[in-house]
XYZ file of C-alpha atoms in Angstrom:
315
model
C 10.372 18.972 10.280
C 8.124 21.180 11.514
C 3.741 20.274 11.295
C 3.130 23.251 8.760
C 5.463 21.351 5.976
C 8.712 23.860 6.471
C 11.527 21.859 5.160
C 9.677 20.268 2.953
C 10.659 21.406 -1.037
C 10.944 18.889 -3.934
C 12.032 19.435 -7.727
C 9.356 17.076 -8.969
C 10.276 14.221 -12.035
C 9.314 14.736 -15.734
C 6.978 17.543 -14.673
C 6.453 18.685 -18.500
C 5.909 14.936 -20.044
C 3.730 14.460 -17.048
C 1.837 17.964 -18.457
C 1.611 16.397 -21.587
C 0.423 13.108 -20.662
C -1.897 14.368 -18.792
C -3.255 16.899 -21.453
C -4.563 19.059 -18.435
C -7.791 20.761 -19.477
C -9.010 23.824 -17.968
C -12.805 22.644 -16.995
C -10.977 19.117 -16.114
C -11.072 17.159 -13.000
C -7.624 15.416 -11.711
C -6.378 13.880 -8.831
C -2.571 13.694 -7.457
C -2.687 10.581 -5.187
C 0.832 10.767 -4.537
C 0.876 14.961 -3.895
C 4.355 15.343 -1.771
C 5.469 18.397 -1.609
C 2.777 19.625 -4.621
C 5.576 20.298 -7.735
C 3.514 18.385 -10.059
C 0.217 19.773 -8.068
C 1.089 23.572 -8.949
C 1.634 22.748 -12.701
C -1.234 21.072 -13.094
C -2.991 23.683 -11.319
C -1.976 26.385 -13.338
C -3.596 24.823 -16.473
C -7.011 24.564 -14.887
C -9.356 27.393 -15.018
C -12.369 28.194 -12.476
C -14.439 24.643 -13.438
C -11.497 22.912 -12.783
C -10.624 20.686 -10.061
C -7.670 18.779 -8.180
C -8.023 16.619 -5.325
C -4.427 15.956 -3.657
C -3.630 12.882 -1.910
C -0.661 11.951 0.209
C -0.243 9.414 2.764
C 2.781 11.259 4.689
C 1.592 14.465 7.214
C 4.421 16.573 6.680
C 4.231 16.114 2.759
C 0.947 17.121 2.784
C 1.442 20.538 5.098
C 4.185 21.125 2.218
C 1.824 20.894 -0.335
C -0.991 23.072 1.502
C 1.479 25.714 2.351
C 2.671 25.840 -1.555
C 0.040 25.482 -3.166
C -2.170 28.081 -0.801
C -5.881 28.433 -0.345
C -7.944 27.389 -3.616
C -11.460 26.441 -3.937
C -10.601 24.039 -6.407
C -7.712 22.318 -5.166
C -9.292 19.386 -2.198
C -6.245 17.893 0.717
C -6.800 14.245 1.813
C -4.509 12.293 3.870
C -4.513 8.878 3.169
C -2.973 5.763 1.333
C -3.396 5.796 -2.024
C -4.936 1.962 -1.477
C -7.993 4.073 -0.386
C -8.121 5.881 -3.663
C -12.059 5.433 -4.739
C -13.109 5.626 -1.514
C -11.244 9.382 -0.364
C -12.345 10.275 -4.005
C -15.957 9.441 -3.593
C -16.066 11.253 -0.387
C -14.223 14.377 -2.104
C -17.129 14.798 -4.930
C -14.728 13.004 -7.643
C -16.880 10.722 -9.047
C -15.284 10.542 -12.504
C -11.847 12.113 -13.672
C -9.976 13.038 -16.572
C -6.322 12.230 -15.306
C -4.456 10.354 -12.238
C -0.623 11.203 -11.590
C 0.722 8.407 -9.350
C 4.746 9.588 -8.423
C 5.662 6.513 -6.944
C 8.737 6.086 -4.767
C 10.588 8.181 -1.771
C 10.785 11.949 -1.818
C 13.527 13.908 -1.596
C 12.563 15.533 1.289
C 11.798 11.818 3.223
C 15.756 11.051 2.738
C 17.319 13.987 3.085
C 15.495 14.312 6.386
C 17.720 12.041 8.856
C 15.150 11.994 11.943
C 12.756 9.880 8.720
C 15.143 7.216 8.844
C 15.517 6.601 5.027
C 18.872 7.526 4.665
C 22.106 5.768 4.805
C 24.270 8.851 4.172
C 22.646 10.537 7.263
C 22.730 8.859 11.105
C 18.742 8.478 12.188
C 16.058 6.132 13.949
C 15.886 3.339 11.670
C 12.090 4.134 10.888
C 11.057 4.435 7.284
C 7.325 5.211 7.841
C 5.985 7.370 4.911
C 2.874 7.392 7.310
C 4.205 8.279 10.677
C 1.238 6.509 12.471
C 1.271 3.271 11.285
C 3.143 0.902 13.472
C 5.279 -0.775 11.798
C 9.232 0.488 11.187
C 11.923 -0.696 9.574
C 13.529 -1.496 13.310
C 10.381 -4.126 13.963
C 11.517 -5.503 10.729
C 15.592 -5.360 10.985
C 15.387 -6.757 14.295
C 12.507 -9.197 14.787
C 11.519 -10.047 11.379
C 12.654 -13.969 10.853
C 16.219 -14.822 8.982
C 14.004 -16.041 5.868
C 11.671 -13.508 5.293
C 14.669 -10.730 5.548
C 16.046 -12.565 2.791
C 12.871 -12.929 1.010
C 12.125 -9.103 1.539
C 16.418 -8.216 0.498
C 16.397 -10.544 -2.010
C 12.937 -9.822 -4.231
C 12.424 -6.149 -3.245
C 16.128 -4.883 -2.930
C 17.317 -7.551 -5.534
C 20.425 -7.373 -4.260
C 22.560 -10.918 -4.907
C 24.501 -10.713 -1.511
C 21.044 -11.188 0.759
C 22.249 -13.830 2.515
C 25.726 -12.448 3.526
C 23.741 -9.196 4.223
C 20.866 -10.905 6.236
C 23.413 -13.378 7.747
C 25.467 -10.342 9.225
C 22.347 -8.442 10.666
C 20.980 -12.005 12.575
C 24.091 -12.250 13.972
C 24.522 -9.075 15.052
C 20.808 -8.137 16.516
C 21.133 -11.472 18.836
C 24.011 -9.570 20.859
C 22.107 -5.586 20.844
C 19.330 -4.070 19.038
C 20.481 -2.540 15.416
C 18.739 0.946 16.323
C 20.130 3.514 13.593
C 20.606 3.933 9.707
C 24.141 4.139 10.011
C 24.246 1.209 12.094
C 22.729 -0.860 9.803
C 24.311 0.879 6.596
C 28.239 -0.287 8.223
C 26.831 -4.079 8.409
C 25.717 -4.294 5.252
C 29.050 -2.337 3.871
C 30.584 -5.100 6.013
C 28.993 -7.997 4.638
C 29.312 -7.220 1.123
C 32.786 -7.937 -0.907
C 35.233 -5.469 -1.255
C 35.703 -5.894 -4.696
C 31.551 -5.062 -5.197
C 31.929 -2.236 -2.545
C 34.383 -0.095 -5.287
C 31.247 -0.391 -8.141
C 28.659 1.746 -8.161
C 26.779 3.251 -5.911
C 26.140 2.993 -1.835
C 26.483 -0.792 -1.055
C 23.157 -0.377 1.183
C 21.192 1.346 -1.420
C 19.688 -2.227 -2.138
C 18.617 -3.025 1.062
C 17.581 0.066 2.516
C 15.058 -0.236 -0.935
C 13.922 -3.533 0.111
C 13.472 -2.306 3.782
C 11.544 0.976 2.652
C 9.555 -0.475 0.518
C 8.129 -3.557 3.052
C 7.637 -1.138 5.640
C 5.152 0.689 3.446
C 3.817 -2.229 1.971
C 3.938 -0.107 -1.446
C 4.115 -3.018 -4.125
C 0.675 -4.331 -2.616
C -0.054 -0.577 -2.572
C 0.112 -0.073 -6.049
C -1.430 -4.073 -7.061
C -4.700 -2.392 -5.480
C -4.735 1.365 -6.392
C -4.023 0.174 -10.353
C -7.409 -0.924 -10.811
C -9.193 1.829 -9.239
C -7.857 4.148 -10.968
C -9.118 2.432 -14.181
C -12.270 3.090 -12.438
C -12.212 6.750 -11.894
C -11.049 7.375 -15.272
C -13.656 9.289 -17.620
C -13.427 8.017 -21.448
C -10.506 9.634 -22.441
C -8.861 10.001 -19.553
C -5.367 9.514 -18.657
C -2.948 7.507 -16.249
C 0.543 8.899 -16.016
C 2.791 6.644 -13.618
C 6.005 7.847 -12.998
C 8.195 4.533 -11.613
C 11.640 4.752 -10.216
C 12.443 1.283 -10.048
C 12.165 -2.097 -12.111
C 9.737 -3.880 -10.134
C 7.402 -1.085 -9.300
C 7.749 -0.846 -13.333
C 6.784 -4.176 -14.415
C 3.991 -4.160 -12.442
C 2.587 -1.199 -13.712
C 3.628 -2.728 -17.371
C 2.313 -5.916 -16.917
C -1.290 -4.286 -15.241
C -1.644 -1.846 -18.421
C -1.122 -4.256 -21.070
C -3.683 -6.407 -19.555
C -5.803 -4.347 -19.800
C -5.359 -2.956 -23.311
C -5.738 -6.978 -24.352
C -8.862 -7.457 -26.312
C -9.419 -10.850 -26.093
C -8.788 -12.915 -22.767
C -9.844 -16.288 -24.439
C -7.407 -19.383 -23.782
C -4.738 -19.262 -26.589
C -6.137 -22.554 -28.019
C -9.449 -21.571 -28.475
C -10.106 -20.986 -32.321
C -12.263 -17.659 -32.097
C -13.111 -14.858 -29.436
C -15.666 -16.122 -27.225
C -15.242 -13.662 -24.167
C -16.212 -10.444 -26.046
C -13.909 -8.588 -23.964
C -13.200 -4.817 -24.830
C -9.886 -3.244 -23.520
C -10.214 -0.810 -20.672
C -6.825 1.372 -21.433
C -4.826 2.325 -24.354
C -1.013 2.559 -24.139
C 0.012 5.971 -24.551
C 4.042 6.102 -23.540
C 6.439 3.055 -22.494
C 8.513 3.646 -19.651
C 10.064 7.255 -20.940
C 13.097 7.978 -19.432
C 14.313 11.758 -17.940
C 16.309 13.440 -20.699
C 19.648 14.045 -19.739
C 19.521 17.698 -19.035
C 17.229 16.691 -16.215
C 19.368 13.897 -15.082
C 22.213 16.257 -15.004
C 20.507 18.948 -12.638
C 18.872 16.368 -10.458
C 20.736 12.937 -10.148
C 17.806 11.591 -8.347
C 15.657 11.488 -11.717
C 18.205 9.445 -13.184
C 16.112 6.013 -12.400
C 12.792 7.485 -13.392
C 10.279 5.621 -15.674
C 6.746 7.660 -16.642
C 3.935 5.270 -18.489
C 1.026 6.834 -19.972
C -2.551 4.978 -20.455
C -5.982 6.405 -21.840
C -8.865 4.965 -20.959
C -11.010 3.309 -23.553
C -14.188 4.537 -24.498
């Protein structure tokens, strides 16, 4: 890809429930911490008028050069490459104090996997990398061939839950003591290999699982989102809104689990007889884990797995 973000187009997820659950205002103030290639940016920039304000946030270079270049030159519209783990802090800096709506798009773009030399894929033959932020060190080859026998399971297991991590894992240890597992495909054949054929004929790619699991240690993204969650609570005006758009179950339940904890009104121990804590709830479930409809899952199969949650924040 080259630096300016050529290359780089994506048909973003839900765009017009994520319109709606964001209730974009024209004097508003919003920020995209997950911009990629800046669908969901230009809609929501279209609804804001001169008082408005968006502050864009990706932690991948060539995502956010895609997003520049479509989007254009606007005074209101504010680039900031970071992880989204840094979210108060880039917003502070950027003058956004207080907001009126936060769009986290969680997941891999389509750009990152169709892209071979990104090392996402397992259709395409590439570096086995994974990096959403190319200048971290850490790749999915450090972890494929040095990580230790039990944490690849761990990682397979939990993050991929795939049930054949130990065949899977098993087959890569053995394998990386005789030469280095360097490419997607490489690894992809493995864990085709190490998986029954019987399981092989269901569904889809047999290393979709693990190539999850892999992707998603290498970017450390369920910590990611445990610590951008709160902040964004933070940010949020009165009134505000949250819209999370999930892609799988784990990244889900977090996000589940996180919002109804904090719409809870009392935190007391159950066997206490009355509310002592006086706690009041800091977000108000708006929508539960909203699927695509299915004339969006039929024009882009990648939305099929999509989730969107919607929280207000209290007054």
């Amino acid at each position: 890809m080259t630096g300016d973000g050529r290359r780089f187009s994506h048909q973003p997820v839900l765009l017009a429930e994520v319109l709606a659950g964001l209730k974009v205002r024209p004097e508003g103030w919003y920020i995209d911490a997950t911009a990629g290639g800046g669908g969901h940016a230009q809609a929501i920039l279209a609804g804001l008028g001169p008082a408005g304000r968006l502050l864009l946030i990706d932690r991948d270079r060539q995502a956010l050069a895609a997003c520049r270049q479509r989007l254009g030159s606007d005074d209101r519209l504010c680039f900031r490459q970071a992880n989204f783990s840094r979210l108060r802090e880039v917003a502070a800096a950027a003058g956004f104090e207080q907001v009126d709506g936060i769009l986290l798009d969680l997941g891999v773009s389509s750009p990152q996997l169709d892209l071979a030399e990104r090392g996402f894929s397992y259709w395409q033959d590439g570096p086995l990398d994974m990096r959403m932020d190319e200048t971290q060190a850490l790749t999915a080859a450090e972890i494929v061939n040095r990580w230790p026998e039990e944490e690849l399971n761990r990682i397979v297991a939990a993050y991929g839950e795939e049930r054949f991590a130990r065949r899977i894992v098993a087959r890569i240890v053995g394998y990386r003591v005789r030469q280095p597992i360097r490419t997607t495909v490489q690894l992809a054949e493995l864990i085709k290999a190490a998986i029954p054929a019987a399981t092989r004929r269901q569904g889809g790619h047999p290393a979709r699982r693990t190539f999850q699991a892999l992707r998603m240690a290498v970017n450390n993204e369920l910590a990611e989102l445990e610590s951008i969650l709160p902040q964004c609570v933070e940010l949020l005006r009165p009134g505000g809104r949250l819209c999370v758009i999930t892609f799988h179950s784990l990244e889900d339940r977090l996000v589940k689990r996180f919002v109804a904890a904090e719409a809870k009104r009392c935190q007391c121990p159950p066997d206490f007889p009355v509310c002592i804590c006086r706690n009041r709830p800091r977000l108000r479930m708006i929508g539960g884990g909203s699927p695509p409809l299915p004339e969006e899952r039929a024009v882009n199969p990648r939305a099929r797995s999509a989730r969107l949650r919607v929280a207000e924040r209290e007054e």
